[in-house]
Short mmCIF file of C-alpha atoms and ligand atoms in Angstrom, two decimals:
data_model
loop_
_atom_site.label_atom_id
_atom_site.label_comp_id
_atom_site.label_asym_id
_atom_site.label_seq_id
_atom_site.Cartn_x
_atom_site.Cartn_y
_atom_site.Cartn_z
CA MET B 154 0.00 0.00 0.00
CA SER B 155 1.40 3.42 -0.88
CA GLY B 156 1.62 6.13 1.76
CA ASP B 157 -1.28 7.97 0.18
CA GLN B 158 -3.54 4.90 0.11
CA ALA B 159 -2.70 4.17 3.73
CA ALA B 160 -3.59 7.73 4.67
CA VAL B 161 -6.93 7.36 2.90
CA SER B 162 -7.71 4.05 4.61
CA HIS B 163 -6.82 5.66 7.92
CA THR B 164 -9.13 8.59 7.44
CA ALA B 165 -12.06 6.91 5.65
CA GLN B 166 -13.47 5.40 8.88
CA THR B 167 -13.31 8.58 10.88
CA LEU B 168 -16.72 9.71 11.97
CA PRO B 169 -16.39 11.66 15.21
CA ARG B 170 -17.61 9.91 18.38
CA HIS B 171 -18.18 13.26 20.08
CA VAL B 172 -19.17 16.46 18.28
CA ALA B 173 -19.19 19.73 20.28
CA ILE B 174 -20.87 22.77 18.75
CA ILE B 175 -20.92 26.50 19.50
CA MET B 176 -24.26 27.41 18.00
CA ASP B 177 -23.58 31.02 17.08
CA GLY B 178 -25.28 33.48 14.77
CA ASN B 179 -28.94 33.36 15.85
CA GLY B 180 -29.09 37.11 16.48
CA ARG B 181 -27.54 38.05 13.13
CA TRP B 182 -29.83 35.59 11.34
CA ALA B 183 -32.85 37.41 12.80
CA GLU B 184 -31.45 40.93 12.36
CA SER B 185 -30.75 40.29 8.66
CA ARG B 186 -34.47 39.52 8.28
CA ASN B 187 -35.55 42.57 10.30
CA LYS B 188 -36.82 40.29 13.03
CA MET B 189 -36.32 40.38 16.79
CA ARG B 190 -33.26 38.48 18.00
CA ILE B 191 -35.48 36.02 19.88
CA MET B 192 -36.86 34.87 16.52
CA GLY B 193 -33.32 33.81 15.67
CA HIS B 194 -33.09 31.82 18.89
CA ARG B 195 -36.41 30.14 18.07
CA ALA B 196 -35.14 29.23 14.62
CA GLY B 197 -32.01 27.97 16.37
CA VAL B 198 -34.07 25.45 18.34
CA GLU B 199 -35.32 24.02 15.05
CA ALA B 200 -31.73 23.63 13.85
CA VAL B 201 -30.98 21.76 17.09
CA GLN B 202 -33.77 19.27 16.32
CA GLY B 203 -32.29 18.62 12.87
CA VAL B 204 -28.73 18.16 14.09
CA VAL B 205 -29.83 15.84 16.93
CA GLU B 206 -31.68 13.67 14.40
CA VAL B 207 -28.76 13.49 11.98
CA CYS B 208 -26.27 12.67 14.75
CA ALA B 209 -28.56 9.93 16.09
CA LYS B 210 -28.98 8.51 12.58
CA LYS B 211 -25.24 8.49 11.94
CA LYS B 212 -24.52 6.87 15.33
CA VAL B 213 -22.48 9.74 16.73
CA GLU B 214 -22.18 8.89 20.44
CA VAL B 215 -22.17 12.34 22.03
CA LEU B 216 -23.36 15.73 20.79
CA THR B 217 -22.54 18.71 23.00
CA LEU B 218 -24.36 21.98 22.32
CA PHE B 219 -23.33 25.31 23.81
CA ALA B 220 -26.68 26.93 24.58
CA PHE B 221 -25.83 29.69 27.08
CA SER B 222 -22.43 30.78 28.31
CA SER B 223 -21.54 32.08 31.75
CA GLU B 224 -20.89 35.42 29.97
CA ASN B 225 -24.29 35.54 28.22
CA TRP B 226 -25.85 37.03 31.42
CA ARG B 227 -24.23 40.27 30.21
CA ARG B 228 -26.84 40.56 27.44
CA PRO B 229 -29.84 42.86 27.77
CA LYS B 230 -32.17 41.61 30.52
CA LYS B 231 -34.98 41.19 28.04
CA GLU B 232 -33.00 38.86 25.76
CA VAL B 233 -31.82 36.78 28.75
CA GLY B 234 -35.40 36.51 30.05
CA LEU B 235 -36.74 35.44 26.67
CA LEU B 236 -33.93 32.88 26.31
CA MET B 237 -34.82 31.38 29.70
CA GLU B 238 -38.47 31.09 28.60
CA LEU B 239 -37.35 29.46 25.40
CA PHE B 240 -35.27 26.88 27.32
CA MET B 241 -38.29 26.05 29.44
CA THR B 242 -40.66 25.54 26.54
CA ALA B 243 -38.14 23.83 24.26
CA LEU B 244 -37.08 21.43 27.00
CA GLY B 245 -40.68 20.59 27.87
CA ARG B 246 -41.53 19.94 24.25
CA GLU B 247 -38.37 18.25 23.00
CA ILE B 248 -37.69 15.92 25.88
CA LYS B 249 -40.58 13.63 24.95
CA ARG B 250 -39.32 13.29 21.41
CA MET B 251 -35.78 12.69 22.63
CA HIS B 252 -36.94 10.02 25.05
CA LYS B 253 -38.92 8.29 22.32
CA ASN B 254 -35.78 8.26 20.18
CA ASN B 255 -33.65 6.69 22.96
CA VAL B 256 -31.64 9.93 23.39
CA ARG B 257 -30.05 10.64 26.78
CA LEU B 258 -29.91 14.26 27.94
CA ARG B 259 -27.21 15.64 30.19
CA VAL B 260 -26.92 19.31 31.15
CA ILE B 261 -23.54 20.75 32.14
CA GLY B 262 -22.91 24.16 33.67
CA ASP B 263 -23.75 26.05 36.83
CA ILE B 264 -27.50 25.45 36.71
CA GLY B 265 -27.95 26.66 40.30
CA LYS B 266 -28.17 30.18 38.81
CA PHE B 267 -31.35 29.31 36.88
CA SER B 268 -34.89 29.68 38.24
CA LYS B 269 -36.15 26.82 40.39
CA PRO B 270 -38.76 25.69 37.80
CA LEU B 271 -36.07 25.54 35.09
CA GLN B 272 -33.72 23.62 37.38
CA ASP B 273 -36.54 21.16 38.16
CA ARG B 274 -37.34 20.70 34.51
CA ILE B 275 -33.69 20.01 33.74
CA LYS B 276 -33.41 17.45 36.54
CA LYS B 277 -36.62 15.71 35.44
CA ALA B 278 -35.47 15.56 31.83
CA GLU B 279 -32.11 14.08 32.85
CA ALA B 280 -33.79 11.52 35.11
CA LEU B 281 -36.35 10.54 32.44
CA THR B 282 -33.70 9.83 29.80
CA HIS B 283 -30.98 8.55 32.14
CA ASP B 284 -31.12 4.92 31.00
CA ASN B 285 -31.43 5.62 27.28
CA THR B 286 -28.67 4.03 25.24
CA GLY B 287 -28.68 6.03 21.99
CA LEU B 288 -27.13 9.41 21.34
CA THR B 289 -26.12 11.43 24.42
CA VAL B 290 -27.02 15.10 24.01
CA VAL B 291 -25.06 17.33 26.37
CA VAL B 292 -26.45 20.85 26.71
CA ALA B 293 -23.97 23.38 28.09
CA ALA B 294 -26.06 25.97 29.94
CA ASN B 295 -24.58 28.72 32.10
CA TYR B 296 -21.39 26.92 31.18
CA GLY B 297 -17.85 28.28 31.10
CA GLY B 298 -14.66 26.32 30.55
CA ARG B 299 -12.91 28.25 33.31
CA TRP B 300 -15.78 27.53 35.70
CA ASP B 301 -15.52 23.82 34.81
CA VAL B 302 -11.79 23.64 35.59
CA ALA B 303 -12.12 25.78 38.74
CA HIS B 304 -14.98 23.54 39.94
CA ALA B 305 -12.84 20.42 39.43
CA ALA B 306 -9.93 22.10 41.25
CA LYS B 307 -12.18 22.94 44.21
CA LYS B 308 -13.32 19.34 44.52
CA LEU B 309 -9.71 18.12 44.55
CA ALA B 310 -8.67 20.81 47.04
CA ALA B 311 -11.48 19.68 49.37
CA ARG B 312 -10.25 16.08 49.17
CA VAL B 313 -6.70 17.21 49.95
CA ALA B 314 -7.97 19.28 52.90
CA ALA B 315 -9.89 16.23 54.18
CA GLY B 316 -6.70 14.16 54.03
CA GLU B 317 -8.12 11.77 51.40
CA LEU B 318 -5.66 12.79 48.71
CA SER B 319 -2.12 14.11 48.63
CA VAL B 320 -1.06 17.05 46.48
CA ASP B 321 1.28 14.73 44.57
CA ASP B 322 -1.66 12.57 43.48
CA ILE B 323 -3.17 15.42 41.47
CA SER B 324 -2.86 14.54 37.80
CA PRO B 325 -4.54 15.50 34.52
CA GLU B 326 -6.63 12.31 34.82
CA LEU B 327 -7.94 13.30 38.27
CA ILE B 328 -8.75 16.80 37.07
CA ALA B 329 -10.62 15.32 34.08
CA GLN B 330 -12.64 13.13 36.47
CA GLY B 331 -13.77 16.26 38.29
CA LEU B 332 -14.98 18.04 35.15
CA SER B 333 -18.65 18.25 34.21
CA THR B 334 -17.95 15.98 31.22
CA HIS B 335 -16.53 13.07 33.27
CA GLY B 336 -17.29 9.72 31.71
CA LEU B 337 -17.70 11.13 28.20
CA PRO B 338 -15.13 10.75 25.42
CA GLU B 339 -13.29 13.98 24.65
CA PRO B 340 -14.72 15.92 21.70
CA ASP B 341 -13.27 14.77 18.38
CA LEU B 342 -14.80 17.55 16.34
CA PHE B 343 -15.57 21.12 17.42
CA ILE B 344 -17.84 23.18 15.18
CA ARG B 345 -18.49 26.90 15.51
CA THR B 346 -21.10 28.45 13.26
CA GLY B 347 -21.57 32.18 12.70
CA GLY B 348 -18.11 33.06 11.39
CA GLU B 349 -16.22 33.91 14.60
CA GLN B 350 -12.99 32.00 15.08
CA ARG B 351 -12.73 31.75 18.86
CA VAL B 352 -13.72 29.29 21.57
CA SER B 353 -15.51 31.80 23.86
CA ASN B 354 -14.76 29.90 27.09
CA PHE B 355 -16.19 26.59 25.84
CA MET B 356 -14.65 23.29 27.06
CA LEU B 357 -11.15 24.72 27.46
CA TRP B 358 -9.67 21.57 28.96
CA GLN B 359 -11.54 19.07 26.81
CA LEU B 360 -10.62 20.68 23.47
CA ALA B 361 -6.87 19.99 23.91
CA TYR B 362 -6.76 17.62 20.89
CA THR B 363 -10.09 18.31 19.24
CA GLU B 364 -10.21 19.10 15.51
CA LEU B 365 -11.54 22.64 15.05
CA TYR B 366 -14.00 23.56 12.29
CA PHE B 367 -15.34 27.06 11.68
CA THR B 368 -18.10 27.96 9.26
CA ASP B 369 -19.75 31.26 8.29
CA THR B 370 -23.14 29.55 8.17
CA LEU B 371 -25.39 31.05 10.83
CA TRP B 372 -26.74 28.49 13.32
CA PRO B 373 -30.42 28.57 12.17
CA ASP B 374 -29.20 27.69 8.63
CA PHE B 375 -27.00 24.81 9.82
CA ASP B 376 -28.61 21.71 8.31
CA GLU B 377 -27.67 18.13 7.37
CA THR B 378 -25.64 19.29 4.35
CA ALA B 379 -23.68 21.73 6.50
CA LEU B 380 -23.05 19.03 9.10
CA ASP B 381 -21.91 16.62 6.39
CA GLU B 382 -19.41 19.23 5.18
CA ALA B 383 -17.96 19.39 8.68
CA PHE B 384 -17.76 15.57 8.79
CA VAL B 385 -15.97 15.50 5.43
CA SER B 386 -13.45 18.05 6.71
CA PHE B 387 -12.96 15.97 9.85
CA ALA B 388 -12.46 12.75 7.88
CA GLY B 389 -9.67 14.41 5.92
CA ARG B 390 -7.64 15.35 9.01
CA GLN B 391 -4.72 13.35 10.27
CA ARG B 392 -4.81 13.31 14.07
CA ARG B 393 -1.27 12.86 15.27
CA PHE B 394 -1.50 13.42 19.03
CA GLY B 395 2.14 14.48 19.06
CA ARG B 396 3.45 11.68 16.83
CA THR B 397 4.80 12.02 13.31
CA GLY B 398 2.52 11.50 10.33
CA LYS B 399 4.51 8.38 9.35
CA GLN B 400 4.01 6.81 12.77
CA VAL B 401 0.28 7.38 12.57
CA VAL B 402 0.02 5.79 9.14
CA GLN B 403 2.09 2.77 10.22
CA ALA B 404 0.10 2.27 13.41
CA CYS B 405 -3.06 2.13 11.31
CA GLN B 406 -2.01 -0.54 8.83
CA PRO B 407 -4.88 -3.09 8.84
CA ASP B 408 -2.89 -5.75 10.75
CA SER B 409 -1.49 -3.45 13.42
CA CYS B 410 -4.04 -0.73 13.89
CA GLN B 411 -3.85 0.64 17.41
CA HIS B 412 -5.81 3.48 18.87
CA ASP B 413 -4.66 4.84 22.17
CA ALA B 414 -6.14 8.33 22.19
C1 LIG X 536 -25.89 32.24 19.80
O1 LIG X 536 -26.32 33.20 18.93
C2 LIG X 536 -26.92 31.91 20.85
C3 LIG X 536 -26.58 32.34 22.21
C4 LIG X 536 -25.46 32.88 22.59
C5 LIG X 536 -27.59 32.14 23.23
P1 LIG X 536 -26.09 34.76 19.21
O2 LIG X 536 -27.27 35.28 19.96
O3 LIG X 536 -24.78 34.97 19.87
O4 LIG X 536 -26.09 35.34 17.76
P2 LIG X 536 -25.18 36.52 17.21
O5 LIG X 536 -23.74 36.13 17.44
O6 LIG X 536 -25.55 37.76 17.99
O7 LIG X 536 -25.53 36.61 15.77
C1 LIG X 537 -20.92 31.70 22.49
O1 LIG X 537 -21.48 32.64 21.65
C2 LIG X 537 -21.94 31.14 23.43
C3 LIG X 537 -23.02 30.36 22.84
C4 LIG X 537 -23.20 30.07 21.59
C5 LIG X 537 -23.97 29.84 23.78
P1 LIG X 537 -21.38 34.22 21.95
O2 LIG X 537 -22.10 34.88 20.86
O3 LIG X 537 -21.84 34.50 23.34
O4 LIG X 537 -19.81 34.46 21.88
P2 LIG X 537 -18.97 35.81 21.75
O5 LIG X 537 -19.45 36.74 22.81
O6 LIG X 537 -19.24 36.37 20.38
O7 LIG X 537 -17.55 35.38 21.92
MG1 LIG X 538 -22.93 35.34 19.12
#
């Protein structure tokens, strides 16, 4: 097999196990149509439905969606209030469909800052879908990557203070276990819609070796074709995890393929 063929055989199988998306551009989508920004967020919920369906169909294991950042409280009160209402109604409506489709919902972020009814609805939705075995949808709400790491650090510090753990035991693996995403594979593919090329405090630890994909498409316009384009881009990447390209190709010859991500 030539080097090129080997590279193709290595990449052809590569559908991401975990896709993490910054769903950006709802406001601009609405503004360009002379509509209120909330109309863009509503259209964004419809795009979520489509992407959840496609990911479930393609057997992606985990789909993480950034819905509200810890910095989004800085928006006008009215927009924040309408977003909270939208979460309530969308969660109430969508959870039944998700449950029927064997989807498991997990919410990450500091949800203690949300209203009590919204917190209850989140907990009920997680409990209802807890044993589902299909796609896991992780919604990041009042989430910040710095919060996530600080929260993990606090838990470890408490264990050290209680004498259960020594400072020398603290390792990247222990920190990862304390993150909100514990138990999930790390994201393979990160997608940001809306044209900005930044991570905006999303999964700072978890994205260490994630493939990054940016598109100008605004989130409400992000459909199956757009998702397929991201998957094609991902399939063409060579993930080296610090090794040389030659090592990666050799390790993935059919008789000696090893994955130790
Ligand atoms: C993303 O869309 C949704 C949330 C942050 C809740 P935006 O509302 O940020 O849309 P733009 O970036 O203003 O177009
Ligand atoms: C990131 O988008 C947060 C979400 C999509 C939930 P923002 O629109 O808040 O990001 P910035 O402020 O442009 O970086
Ligand atoms: Mg934005």
